[in-house]
Coordinates of C-alpha atoms in Angstrom, one line a residue:
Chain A
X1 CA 0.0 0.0 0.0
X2 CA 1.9 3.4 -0.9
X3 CA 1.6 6.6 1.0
X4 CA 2.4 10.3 0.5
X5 CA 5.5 10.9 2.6
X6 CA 4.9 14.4 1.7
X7 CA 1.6 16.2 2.4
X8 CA -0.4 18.4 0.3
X9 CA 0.3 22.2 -0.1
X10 CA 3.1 21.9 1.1
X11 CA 7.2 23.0 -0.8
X12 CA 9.3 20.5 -1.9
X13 CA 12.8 20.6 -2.5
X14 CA 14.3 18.7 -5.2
X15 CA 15.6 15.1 -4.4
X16 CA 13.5 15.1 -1.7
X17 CA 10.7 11.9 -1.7
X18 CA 7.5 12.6 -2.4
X19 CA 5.2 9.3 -1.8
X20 CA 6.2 5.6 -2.0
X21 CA 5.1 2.8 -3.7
X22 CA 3.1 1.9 -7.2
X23 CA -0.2 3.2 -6.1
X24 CA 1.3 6.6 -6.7
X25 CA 1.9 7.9 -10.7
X26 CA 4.8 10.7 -11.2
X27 CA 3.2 14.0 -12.2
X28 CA 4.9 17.0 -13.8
X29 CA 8.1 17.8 -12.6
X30 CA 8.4 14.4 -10.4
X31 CA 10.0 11.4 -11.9
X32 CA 9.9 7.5 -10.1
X33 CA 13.4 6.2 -8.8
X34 CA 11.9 2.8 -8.1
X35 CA 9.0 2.5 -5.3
X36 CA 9.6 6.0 -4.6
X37 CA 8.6 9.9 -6.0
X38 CA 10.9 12.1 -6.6
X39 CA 10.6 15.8 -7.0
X40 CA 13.0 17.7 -9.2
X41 CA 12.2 21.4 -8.6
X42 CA 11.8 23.5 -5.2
X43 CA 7.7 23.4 -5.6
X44 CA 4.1 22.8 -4.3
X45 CA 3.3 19.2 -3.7
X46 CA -0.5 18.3 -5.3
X47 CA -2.3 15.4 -5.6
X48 CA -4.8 14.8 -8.4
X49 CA -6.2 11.5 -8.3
X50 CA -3.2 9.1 -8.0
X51 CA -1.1 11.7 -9.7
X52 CA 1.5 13.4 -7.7
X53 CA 1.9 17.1 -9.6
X54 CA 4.5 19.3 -8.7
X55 CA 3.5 23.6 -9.2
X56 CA 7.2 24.7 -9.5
X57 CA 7.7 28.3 -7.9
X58 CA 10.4 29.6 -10.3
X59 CA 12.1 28.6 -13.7
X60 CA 12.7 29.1 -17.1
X61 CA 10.2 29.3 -19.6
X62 CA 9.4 26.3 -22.0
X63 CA 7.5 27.0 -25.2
X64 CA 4.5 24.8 -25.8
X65 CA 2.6 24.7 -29.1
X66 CA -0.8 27.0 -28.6
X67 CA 0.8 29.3 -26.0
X68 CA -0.5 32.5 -25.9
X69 CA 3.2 34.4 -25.4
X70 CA 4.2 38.4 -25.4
X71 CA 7.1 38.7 -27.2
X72 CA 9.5 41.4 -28.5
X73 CA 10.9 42.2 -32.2
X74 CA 14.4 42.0 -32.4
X75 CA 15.0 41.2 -36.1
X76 CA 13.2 42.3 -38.8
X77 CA 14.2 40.2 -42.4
X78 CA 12.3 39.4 -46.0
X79 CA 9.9 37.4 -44.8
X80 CA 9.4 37.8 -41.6
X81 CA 10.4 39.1 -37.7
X82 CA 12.4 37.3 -35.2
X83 CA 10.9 37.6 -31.8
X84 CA 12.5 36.8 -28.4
X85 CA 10.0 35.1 -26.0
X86 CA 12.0 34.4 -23.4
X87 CA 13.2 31.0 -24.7
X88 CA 16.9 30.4 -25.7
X89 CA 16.3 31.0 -29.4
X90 CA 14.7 33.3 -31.1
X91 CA 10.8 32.8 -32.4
X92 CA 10.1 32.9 -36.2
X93 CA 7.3 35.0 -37.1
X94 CA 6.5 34.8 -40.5
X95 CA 4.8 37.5 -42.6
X96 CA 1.3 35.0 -43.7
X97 CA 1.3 33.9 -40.4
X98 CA 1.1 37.3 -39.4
X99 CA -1.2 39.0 -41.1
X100 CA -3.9 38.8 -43.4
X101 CA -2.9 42.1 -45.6
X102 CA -1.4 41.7 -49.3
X103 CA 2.3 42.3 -48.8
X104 CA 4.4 43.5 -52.1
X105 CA 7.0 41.6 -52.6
X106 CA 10.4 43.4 -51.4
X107 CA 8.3 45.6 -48.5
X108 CA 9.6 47.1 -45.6
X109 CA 8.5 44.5 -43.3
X110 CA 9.4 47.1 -40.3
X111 CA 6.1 49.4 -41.4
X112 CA 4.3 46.2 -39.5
X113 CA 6.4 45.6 -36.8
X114 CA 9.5 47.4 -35.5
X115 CA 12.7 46.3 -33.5
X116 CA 11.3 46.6 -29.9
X117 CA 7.6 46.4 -30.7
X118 CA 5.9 43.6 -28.2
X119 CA 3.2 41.8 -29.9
X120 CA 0.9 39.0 -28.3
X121 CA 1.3 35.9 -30.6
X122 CA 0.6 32.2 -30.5
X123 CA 2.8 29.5 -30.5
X124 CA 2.2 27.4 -33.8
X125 CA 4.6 24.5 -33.7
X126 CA 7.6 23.8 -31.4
X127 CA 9.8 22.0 -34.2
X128 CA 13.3 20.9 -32.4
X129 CA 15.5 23.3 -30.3
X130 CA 15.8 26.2 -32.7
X131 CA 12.1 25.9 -34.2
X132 CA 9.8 27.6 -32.7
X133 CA 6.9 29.3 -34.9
X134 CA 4.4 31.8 -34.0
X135 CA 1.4 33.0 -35.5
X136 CA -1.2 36.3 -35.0
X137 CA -4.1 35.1 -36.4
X138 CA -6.5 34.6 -33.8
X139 CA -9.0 36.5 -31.1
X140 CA -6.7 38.9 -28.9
X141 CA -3.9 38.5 -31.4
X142 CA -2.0 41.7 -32.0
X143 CA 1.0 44.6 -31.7
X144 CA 0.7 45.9 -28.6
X145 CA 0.6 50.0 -27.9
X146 CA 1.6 52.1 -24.9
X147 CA 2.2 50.7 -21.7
X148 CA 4.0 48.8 -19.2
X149 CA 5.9 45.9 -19.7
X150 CA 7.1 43.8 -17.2
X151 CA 8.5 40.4 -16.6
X152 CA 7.0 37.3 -14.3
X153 CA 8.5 33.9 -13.5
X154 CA 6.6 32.2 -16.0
X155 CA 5.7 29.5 -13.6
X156 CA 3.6 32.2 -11.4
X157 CA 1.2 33.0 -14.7
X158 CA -1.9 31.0 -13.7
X159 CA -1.8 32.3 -10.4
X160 CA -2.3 36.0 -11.8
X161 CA -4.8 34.7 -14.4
X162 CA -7.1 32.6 -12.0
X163 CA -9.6 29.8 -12.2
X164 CA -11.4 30.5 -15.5
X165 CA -9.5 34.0 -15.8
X166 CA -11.4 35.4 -12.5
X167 CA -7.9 37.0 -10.8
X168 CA -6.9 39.2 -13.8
X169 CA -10.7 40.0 -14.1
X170 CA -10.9 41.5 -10.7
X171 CA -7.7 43.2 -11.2
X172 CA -8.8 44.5 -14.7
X173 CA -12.3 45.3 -13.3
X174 CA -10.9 47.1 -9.7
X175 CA -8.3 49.6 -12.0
X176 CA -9.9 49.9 -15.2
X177 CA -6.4 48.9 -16.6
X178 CA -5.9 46.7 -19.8
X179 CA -3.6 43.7 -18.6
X180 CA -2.1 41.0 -21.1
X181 CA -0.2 38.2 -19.8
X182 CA 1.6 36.3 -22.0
X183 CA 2.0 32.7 -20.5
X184 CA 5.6 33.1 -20.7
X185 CA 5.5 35.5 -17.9
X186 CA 5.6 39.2 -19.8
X187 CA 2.9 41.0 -18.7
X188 CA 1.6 44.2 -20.4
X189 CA 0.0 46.7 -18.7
X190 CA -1.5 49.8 -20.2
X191 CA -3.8 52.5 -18.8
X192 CA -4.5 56.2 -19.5
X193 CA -3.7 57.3 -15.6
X194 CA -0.3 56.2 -14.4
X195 CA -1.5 56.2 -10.4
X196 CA -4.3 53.2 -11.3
X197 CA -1.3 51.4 -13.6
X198 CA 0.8 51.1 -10.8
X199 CA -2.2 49.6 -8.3
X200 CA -2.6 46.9 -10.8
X201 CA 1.5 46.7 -11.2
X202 CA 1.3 46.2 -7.2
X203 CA -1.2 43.8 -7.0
X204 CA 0.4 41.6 -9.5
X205 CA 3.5 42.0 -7.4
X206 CA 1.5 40.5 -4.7
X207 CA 0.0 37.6 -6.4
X208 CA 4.0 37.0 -7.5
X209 CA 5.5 36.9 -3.7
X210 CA 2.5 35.2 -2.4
X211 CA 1.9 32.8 -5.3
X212 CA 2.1 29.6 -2.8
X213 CA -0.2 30.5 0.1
X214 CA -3.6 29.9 0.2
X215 CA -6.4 32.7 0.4
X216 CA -4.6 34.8 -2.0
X217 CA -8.0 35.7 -4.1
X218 CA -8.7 37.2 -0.7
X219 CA -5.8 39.2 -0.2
X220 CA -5.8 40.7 -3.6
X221 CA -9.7 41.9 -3.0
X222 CA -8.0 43.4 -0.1
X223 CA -5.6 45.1 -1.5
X224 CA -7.3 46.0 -4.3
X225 CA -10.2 47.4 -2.0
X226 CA -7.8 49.5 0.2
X227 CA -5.6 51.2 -2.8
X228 CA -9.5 52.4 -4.3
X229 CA -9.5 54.7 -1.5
X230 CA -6.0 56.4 -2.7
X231 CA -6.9 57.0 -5.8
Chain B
X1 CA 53.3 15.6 16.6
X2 CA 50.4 14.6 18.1
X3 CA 46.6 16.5 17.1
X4 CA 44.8 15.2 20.2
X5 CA 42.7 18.8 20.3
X6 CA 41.4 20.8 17.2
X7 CA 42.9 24.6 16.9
X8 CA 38.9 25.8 17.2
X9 CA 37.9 23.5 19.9
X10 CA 35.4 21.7 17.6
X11 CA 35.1 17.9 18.0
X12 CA 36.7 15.6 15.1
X13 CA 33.4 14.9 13.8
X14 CA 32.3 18.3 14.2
X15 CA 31.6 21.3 11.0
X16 CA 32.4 24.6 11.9
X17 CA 29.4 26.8 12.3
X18 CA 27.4 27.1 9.2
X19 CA 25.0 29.5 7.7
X20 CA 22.7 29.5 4.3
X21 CA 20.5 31.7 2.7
X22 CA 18.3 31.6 -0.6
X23 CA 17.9 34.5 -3.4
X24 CA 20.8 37.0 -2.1
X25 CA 20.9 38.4 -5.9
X26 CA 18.0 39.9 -7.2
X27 CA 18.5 40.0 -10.4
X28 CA 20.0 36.4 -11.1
X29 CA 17.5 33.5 -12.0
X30 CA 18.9 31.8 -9.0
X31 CA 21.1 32.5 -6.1
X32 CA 22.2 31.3 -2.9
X33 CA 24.9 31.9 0.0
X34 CA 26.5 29.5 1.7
X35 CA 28.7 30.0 4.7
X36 CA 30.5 27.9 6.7
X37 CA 33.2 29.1 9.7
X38 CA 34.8 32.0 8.0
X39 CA 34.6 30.7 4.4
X40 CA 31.5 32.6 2.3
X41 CA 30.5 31.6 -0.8
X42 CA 28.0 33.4 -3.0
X43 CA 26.3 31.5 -6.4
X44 CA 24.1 33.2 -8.9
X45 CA 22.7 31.2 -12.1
X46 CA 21.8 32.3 -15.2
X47 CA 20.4 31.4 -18.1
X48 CA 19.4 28.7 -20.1
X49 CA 20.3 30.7 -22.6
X50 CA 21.8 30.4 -25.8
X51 CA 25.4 28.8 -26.1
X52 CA 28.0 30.9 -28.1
X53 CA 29.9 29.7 -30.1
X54 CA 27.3 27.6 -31.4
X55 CA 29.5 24.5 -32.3
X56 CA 29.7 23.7 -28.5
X57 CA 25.7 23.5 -28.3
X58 CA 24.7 20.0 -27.8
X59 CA 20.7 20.1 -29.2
X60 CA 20.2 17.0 -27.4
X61 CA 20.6 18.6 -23.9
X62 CA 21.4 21.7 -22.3
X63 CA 24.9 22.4 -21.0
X64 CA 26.5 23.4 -17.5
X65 CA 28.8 26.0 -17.1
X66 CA 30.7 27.1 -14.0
X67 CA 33.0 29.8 -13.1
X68 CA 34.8 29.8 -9.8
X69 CA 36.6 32.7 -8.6
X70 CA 38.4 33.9 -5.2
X71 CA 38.1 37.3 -4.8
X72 CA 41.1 39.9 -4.5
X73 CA 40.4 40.9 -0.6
X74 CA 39.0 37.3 0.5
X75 CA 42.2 35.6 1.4
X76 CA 44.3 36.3 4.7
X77 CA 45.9 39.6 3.9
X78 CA 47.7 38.7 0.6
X79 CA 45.8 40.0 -2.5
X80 CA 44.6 37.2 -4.7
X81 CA 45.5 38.2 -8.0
X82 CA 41.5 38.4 -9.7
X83 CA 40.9 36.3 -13.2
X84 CA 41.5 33.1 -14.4
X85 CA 44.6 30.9 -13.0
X86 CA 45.0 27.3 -13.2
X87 CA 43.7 26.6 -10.0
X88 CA 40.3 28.7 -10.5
X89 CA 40.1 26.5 -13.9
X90 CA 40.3 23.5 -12.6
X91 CA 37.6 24.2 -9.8
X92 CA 35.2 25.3 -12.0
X93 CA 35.7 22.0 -14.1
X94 CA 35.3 20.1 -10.9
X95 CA 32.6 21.8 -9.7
X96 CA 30.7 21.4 -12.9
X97 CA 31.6 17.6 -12.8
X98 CA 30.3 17.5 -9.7
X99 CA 27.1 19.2 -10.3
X100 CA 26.5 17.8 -13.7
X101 CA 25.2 14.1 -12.6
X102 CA 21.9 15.9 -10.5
X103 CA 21.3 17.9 -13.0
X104 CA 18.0 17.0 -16.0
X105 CA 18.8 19.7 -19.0
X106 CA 17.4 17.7 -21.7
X107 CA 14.6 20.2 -21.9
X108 CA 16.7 22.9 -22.4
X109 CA 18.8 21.5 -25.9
X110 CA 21.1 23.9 -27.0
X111 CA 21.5 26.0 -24.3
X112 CA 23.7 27.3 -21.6
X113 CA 23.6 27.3 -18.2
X114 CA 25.6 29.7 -16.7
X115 CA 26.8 29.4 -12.6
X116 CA 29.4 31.7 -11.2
X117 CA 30.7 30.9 -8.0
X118 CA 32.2 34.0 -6.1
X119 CA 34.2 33.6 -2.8
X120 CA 33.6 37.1 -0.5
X121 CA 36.0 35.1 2.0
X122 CA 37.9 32.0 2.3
X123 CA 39.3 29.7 5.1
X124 CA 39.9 26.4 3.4
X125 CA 36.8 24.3 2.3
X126 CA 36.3 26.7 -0.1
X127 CA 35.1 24.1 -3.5
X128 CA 32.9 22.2 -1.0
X129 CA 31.5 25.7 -0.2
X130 CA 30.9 26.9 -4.0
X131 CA 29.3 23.6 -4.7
X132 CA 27.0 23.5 -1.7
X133 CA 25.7 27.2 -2.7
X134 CA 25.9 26.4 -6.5
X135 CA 23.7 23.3 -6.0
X136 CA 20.8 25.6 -3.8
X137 CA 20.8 28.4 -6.5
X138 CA 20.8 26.2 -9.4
X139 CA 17.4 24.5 -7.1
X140 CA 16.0 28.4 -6.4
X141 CA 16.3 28.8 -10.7
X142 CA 13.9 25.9 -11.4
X143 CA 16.6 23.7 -12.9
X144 CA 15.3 20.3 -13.2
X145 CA 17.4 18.4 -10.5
X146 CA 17.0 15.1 -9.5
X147 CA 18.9 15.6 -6.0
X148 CA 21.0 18.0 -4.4
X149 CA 24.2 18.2 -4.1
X150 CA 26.3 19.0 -0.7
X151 CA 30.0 18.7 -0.3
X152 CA 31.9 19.2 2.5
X153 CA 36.2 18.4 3.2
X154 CA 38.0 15.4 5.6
X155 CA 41.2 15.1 5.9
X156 CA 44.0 13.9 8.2
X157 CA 45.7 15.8 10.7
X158 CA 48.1 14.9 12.8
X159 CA 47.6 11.2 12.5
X160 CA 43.6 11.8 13.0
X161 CA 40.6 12.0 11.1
X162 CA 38.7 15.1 10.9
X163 CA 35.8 16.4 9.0
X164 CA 35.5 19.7 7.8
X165 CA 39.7 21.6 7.9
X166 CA 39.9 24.9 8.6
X167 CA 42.9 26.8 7.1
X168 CA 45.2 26.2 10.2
X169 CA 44.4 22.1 9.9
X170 CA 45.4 22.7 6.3
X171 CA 48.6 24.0 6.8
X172 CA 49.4 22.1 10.0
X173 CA 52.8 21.6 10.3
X174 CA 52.7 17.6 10.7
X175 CA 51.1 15.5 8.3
X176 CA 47.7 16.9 6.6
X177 CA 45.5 15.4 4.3
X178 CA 42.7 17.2 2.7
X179 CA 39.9 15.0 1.1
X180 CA 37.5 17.5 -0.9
X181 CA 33.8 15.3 -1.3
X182 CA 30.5 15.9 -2.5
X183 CA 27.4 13.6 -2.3
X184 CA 23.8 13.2 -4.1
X185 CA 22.7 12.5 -0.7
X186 CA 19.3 11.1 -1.7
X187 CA 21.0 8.2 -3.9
X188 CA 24.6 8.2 -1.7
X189 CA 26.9 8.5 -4.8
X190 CA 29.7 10.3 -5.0
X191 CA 30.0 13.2 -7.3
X192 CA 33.5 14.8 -6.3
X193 CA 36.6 12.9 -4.5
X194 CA 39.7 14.9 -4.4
X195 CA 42.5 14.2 -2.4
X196 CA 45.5 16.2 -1.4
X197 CA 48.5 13.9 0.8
X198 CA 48.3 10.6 1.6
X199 CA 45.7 8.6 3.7
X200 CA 45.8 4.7 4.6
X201 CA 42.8 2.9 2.6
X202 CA 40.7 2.0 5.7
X203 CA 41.2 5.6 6.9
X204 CA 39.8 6.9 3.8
X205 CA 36.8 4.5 4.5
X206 CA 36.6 5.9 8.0
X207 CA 36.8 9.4 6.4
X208 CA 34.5 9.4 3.5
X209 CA 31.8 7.5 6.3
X210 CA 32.6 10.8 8.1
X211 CA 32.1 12.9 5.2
X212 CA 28.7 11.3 4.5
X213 CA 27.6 12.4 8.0
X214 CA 28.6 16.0 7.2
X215 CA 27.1 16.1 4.3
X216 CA 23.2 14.8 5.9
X217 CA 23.8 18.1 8.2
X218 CA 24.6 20.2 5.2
X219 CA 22.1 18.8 2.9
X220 CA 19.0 19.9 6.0
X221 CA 20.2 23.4 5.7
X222 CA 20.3 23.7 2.3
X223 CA 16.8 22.3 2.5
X224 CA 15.9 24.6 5.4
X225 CA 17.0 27.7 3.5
X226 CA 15.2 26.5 0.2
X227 CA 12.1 26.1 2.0
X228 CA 12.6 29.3 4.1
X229 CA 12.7 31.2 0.6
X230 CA 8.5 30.7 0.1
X231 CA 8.0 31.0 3.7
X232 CA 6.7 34.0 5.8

């Protein structure tokens, strides 16, 4: 009969043993080492079903195909822009994939998009190490204007989103800012009054240092709530 | 000569005092301190990021990179001379050697990831001290790591075995022996064994059993201070 050495909610360290024996499956970021769990990142220990998940509190970003990502132009060529999302390599954008305008042959492609422009974009394919293709076509899908940028551990990104989106709503609803969060952990934040920008820039903050403790909806409401009456 | 009482009163089986702490550089994706007696050691991570020049990428797996380095006011008066020497070179390959067995990168193919090791002050034990710190920042960046790694010295003085040499044991006037070791503790396997002098082969037994000990205490700290990171 196996057991969770480890309970619930609660931060693991890597190497350290997370349940024991086969009734137990390795979840994300866990492998098996023979009757026993392993986990291999400092994280939060959660069990769903017989799965044994690991939330990792900090780390790189890894690209997955249909990623919604903010990323920035750095190269502008013939047919298309490279874009750093925070991976290794550099993101191919390609000019059909990016728009649906007739574009002469031999155009300035920077008339679109110009070094240091961030657009939101979604990962198409994740070909290899150095493939990675995005594409704009889609709801939500564009060049982003005037605002904030800033940059999340990418791991932290559904705690600022929410169950069905409900955390960024609040924050969204509470400042009357317009928030994108890329789910490789660059957030864009743009408003027309810089005080209610940097109430949402705080809050989101607070969601990042308090990411693993519970109540946290709470807090932010709080927070939120309290800041209203400054501005 | 007989060694029948350490210089700092510590028992033979005894570490000297030892401190850790989690995320002491902001801006790095990973950092830690590590401090043990008066030897502090201070490891920031960066990356993955993308290996130049591109024919040493391996696009099956990520690769580790280490840089160790004393620096010019940490030693006992005398100036260490700052950049690359033979000695920091070959401490860096140890220490990536050392590192390297704990450590998944396979999702990270042709990339880099970058871990400099800087020693603020030294008093001997100073690799096991930029391993132990490497290992909890490289833990704090989200590197996929199937264990952590502590090291920690032994040696002989004076005909006895000792764990943990400070920098008088070191250059103790009899015989010394310094063993530099570093464990996956989880699994038990050795991932550094370096020995300066000359040690009978059941006192190297007796001494790497000692090491092992050491080692468990480090490894709880470094667990401590990881944990104590998210906490409060």
């Amino acid at each position: 009969m196996g057991q969770m050495i480890i309970s619930e909610k609660s931060i693991a360290v890597p190497g350290e043993v997370l349940a024991e024996g086969m009734d137990y499956l390795p979840g994300e970021h866990t492998f098996r080492d023979g009757e026993r769990i392993i986990a291999m990142k400092v994280g939060v220990v959660g069990l769903f079903g017989r799965q044994v998940k690991l939330t990792p509190l900090s780390g790189p970003y890894i690209p997955k195909s249909g990623d919604i990502v903010i990323g920035e132009i750095v190269g502008v060529g013939i047919g298309g822009w490279r874009v750093n999302i925070g991976w290794h390599f550099e993101a191919n954008l390609s000019v059909k994939d990016a728009t649906s305008d007739f574009v002469p042959r031999g155009e300035n492609l920077s008339r679109y998009f110009d070094y240091g422009d961030y657009v939101v974009c979604q990962i198409v394919n994740v070909g290899g190490a150095k493939v990675v293709d995005l594409g704009m076509k889609g709801p939500g899908l564009r060049k982003l204007g005037v605002g904030r940028i800033f940059r999340v551990p990418s791991s932290k990104v559904p705690r600022i989103i929410g169950k069905q989106g409900s955390m960024i709503s609040m924050i969204k609803e509470s400042t009357g800012c317009r928030i994108s969060v890329g789910q490789n952990g660059i957030v864009w934040l743009g408003s027309d009054d810089p005080a209610k920008e940097i109430v949402a820039y705080k809050a989101i903050s607070k969601i990042i240092d308090e990411s693993h403790t519970s109540g946290l909806t709470e807090k932010i409401k709080g927070f939120l709530e309290s800041s209203k009456n400054g501005l | 000569m007989v060694y029948d009482k350490r210089v700092d009163g510590r028992k033979f089986d005894e570490c000297r005092p030892m401190e850790a702490k989690v995320g002491v550089v902001e801006k790095a994706g990973g950092s830690a301190m590590f401090k043990i007696g008066k030897t502090v050691a201070v490891a920031a991570v960066y990356g993955p990021r993308e290996l130049y020049p591109a024919a040493f990428q391996n696009l099956k797996r990520g690769v580790l990179r280490c840089n160790y380095n004393m620096m010019a006011f940490s030693g006992s008066g005398n100036r260490v001379r700052p950049g690359p020497s033979r000695r920091s070179k070959e401490i860096s390959l140890v220490t990536e050697k050392a590192l390297f067995p704990v450590l998944d990168l396979s999702a990270y193919p042709g990339s880099v990831v970058d871990v400099f090791i800087e020693l603020i002050q030294t008093d001997a034990g100073t690799r096991c001290a930029g391993i132990t710190a490497a290992a909890m920042a490289l833990a704090d960046a989200g590197i996929p790591m199937r264990d952590l790694v502590s090291s920690v010295a032994v040696g002989r003085v004076g005909g006895k075995i000792v764990l943990d040499l400070n920098k008088e044991e070191e250059d103790y006037e009899g015989e010394s022996t310094d063993i530099a070791t570093a464990f996956s503790s989880r699994t038990g396997e050795v991932t550094l064994l370096q020995m300066d002098g000359e040690v009978k082969r059941e006192e190297l037994k007796k001494a790497l059993e000692l090491a092992r000990a050491g080692c468990e205490k480090i490894r709880e700290l470094q667990i401590n201070a990881l944990r104590g990171r998210y906490k409060g």
